[in-house]
C-alpha atoms as one frame of an Amber mdcrd trajectory, in Angstrom:
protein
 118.917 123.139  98.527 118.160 121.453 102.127 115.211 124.599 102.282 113.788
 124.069  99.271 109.763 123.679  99.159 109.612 120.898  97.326 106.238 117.830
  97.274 105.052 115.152  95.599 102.341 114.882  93.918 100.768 111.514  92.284
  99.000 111.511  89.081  95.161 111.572  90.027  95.902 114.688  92.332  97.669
 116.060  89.116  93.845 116.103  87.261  92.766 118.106  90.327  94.930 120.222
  88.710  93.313 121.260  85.472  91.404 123.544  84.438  88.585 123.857  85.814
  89.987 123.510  89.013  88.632 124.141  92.640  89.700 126.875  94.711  92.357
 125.023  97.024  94.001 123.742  94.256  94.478 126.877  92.321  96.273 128.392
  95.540  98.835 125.242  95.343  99.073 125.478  92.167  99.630 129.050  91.898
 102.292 128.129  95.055 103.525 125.696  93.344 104.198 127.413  89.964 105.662
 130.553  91.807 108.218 129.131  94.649 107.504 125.125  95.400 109.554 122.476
  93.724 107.775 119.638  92.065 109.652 115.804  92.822 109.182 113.780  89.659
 110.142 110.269  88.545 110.529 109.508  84.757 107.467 106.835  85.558 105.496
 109.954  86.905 105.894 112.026  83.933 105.259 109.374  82.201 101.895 108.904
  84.180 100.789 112.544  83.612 101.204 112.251  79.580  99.477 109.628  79.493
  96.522 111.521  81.699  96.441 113.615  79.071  97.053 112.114  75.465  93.695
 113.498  74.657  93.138 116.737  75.393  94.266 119.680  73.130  97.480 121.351
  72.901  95.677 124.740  74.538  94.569 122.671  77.723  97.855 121.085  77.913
  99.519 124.500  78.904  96.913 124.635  81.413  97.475 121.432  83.334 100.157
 119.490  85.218 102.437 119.302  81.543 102.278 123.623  81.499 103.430 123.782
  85.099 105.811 121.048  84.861 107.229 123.250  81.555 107.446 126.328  84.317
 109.052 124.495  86.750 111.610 123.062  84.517 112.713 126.784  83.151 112.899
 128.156  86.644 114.973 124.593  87.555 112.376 123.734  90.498 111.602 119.917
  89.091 113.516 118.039  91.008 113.735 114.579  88.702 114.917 111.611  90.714
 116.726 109.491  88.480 116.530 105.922  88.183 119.789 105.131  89.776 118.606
 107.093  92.818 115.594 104.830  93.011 117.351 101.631  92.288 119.716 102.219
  95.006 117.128 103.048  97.732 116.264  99.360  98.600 113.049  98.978 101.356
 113.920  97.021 104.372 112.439  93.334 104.058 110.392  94.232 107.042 108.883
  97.521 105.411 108.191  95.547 102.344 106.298  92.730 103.104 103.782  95.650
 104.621 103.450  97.652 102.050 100.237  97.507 100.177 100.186  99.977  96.874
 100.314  99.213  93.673 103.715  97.278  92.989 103.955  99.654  90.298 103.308
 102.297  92.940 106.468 101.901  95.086 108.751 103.884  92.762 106.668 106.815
  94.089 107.140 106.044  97.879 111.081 105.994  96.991 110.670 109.442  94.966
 109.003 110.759  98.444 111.956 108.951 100.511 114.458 111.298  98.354 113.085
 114.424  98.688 114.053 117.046 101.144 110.471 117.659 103.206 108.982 114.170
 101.890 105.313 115.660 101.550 103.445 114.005  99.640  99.554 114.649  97.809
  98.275 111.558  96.952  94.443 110.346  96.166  95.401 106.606  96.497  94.722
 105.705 100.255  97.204 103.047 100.045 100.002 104.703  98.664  99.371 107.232
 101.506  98.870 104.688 103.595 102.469 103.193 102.744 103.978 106.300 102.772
 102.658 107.786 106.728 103.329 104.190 107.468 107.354 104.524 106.717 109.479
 104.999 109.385 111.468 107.946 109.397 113.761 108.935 106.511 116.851 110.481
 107.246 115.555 111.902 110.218 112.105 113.247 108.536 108.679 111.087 109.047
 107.263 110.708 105.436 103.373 112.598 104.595 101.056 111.761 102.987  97.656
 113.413 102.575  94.879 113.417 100.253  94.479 117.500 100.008  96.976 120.237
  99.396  94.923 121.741 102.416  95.745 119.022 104.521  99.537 119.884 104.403
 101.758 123.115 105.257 103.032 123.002 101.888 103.865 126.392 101.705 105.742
 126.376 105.253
């Protein structure tokens, strides 16, 4: 599993994701729905159905929720649970700089317990947080606002 192509991605990347969507984002998602592995908290999903409580069932299939419902039957979600994220505690040094969203630091530890830690975030200081971190067993944390800004597919 240490090779496996897996990223995060927050929720207002995510909307980037439907349909209509722009031509970068079609490649990652198409990369993502045919070999990457998507790294999820419960509080992530639960961002993303929220996103899109109001859209039709059709539209659904087409977004974040369809590919999250591909991943899942080809077992590339990689769901950290919440007893993996409890136990990663930040260093009081590391967390009196960070400056996300309190709410937003459950998604710098889902990063911290991936394999590549890549990241796709539109929140600069959630990205900024997450460059910011030191090295994570032995892999420097990225963050960037663009699938195109990452070798995601590397």
């Amino acid at each position: 599993m240490h090779n496996q192509k897996d990223i995060f991605i927050d929720n207002s990347v995510a909307q980037n994701c439907n349909n209509p969507m722009k031509p970068e984002y079609k490649e990652f998602i198409n990369w993502l729905r045919t070999e990457g592995v998507l790294v999820v908290s419960q509080k992530l999903l639960n961002e993303f159905n929220d996103s899109l409580r109001n859209i039709s069932e059709a539209k659904k299939h087409e977004s974040i929720i369809g590919t999250i419902g591909i991943l899942t039957q080809n077992g590339r979600l990689d769901k950290k649970s919440s007893n993996e994220l409890k136990s990663l505690k930040f260093p009081k040094r590391i967390e009196t700089k960070l400056t996300c969203n309190y709410e937003d630091r459950v998604h710098i530890k889902t990063v911290l317990l991936s394999i590549r830690k890549y990241a796709i975030a539109a929140d600069k200081k959630l990205r900024k947080d997450i460059n910011g971190y030191p090295k994570y067993e032995r892999v420097q944390p990225i963050a960037v606002s663009r699938p195109s800004a990452i070798p995601y597919a590397d």
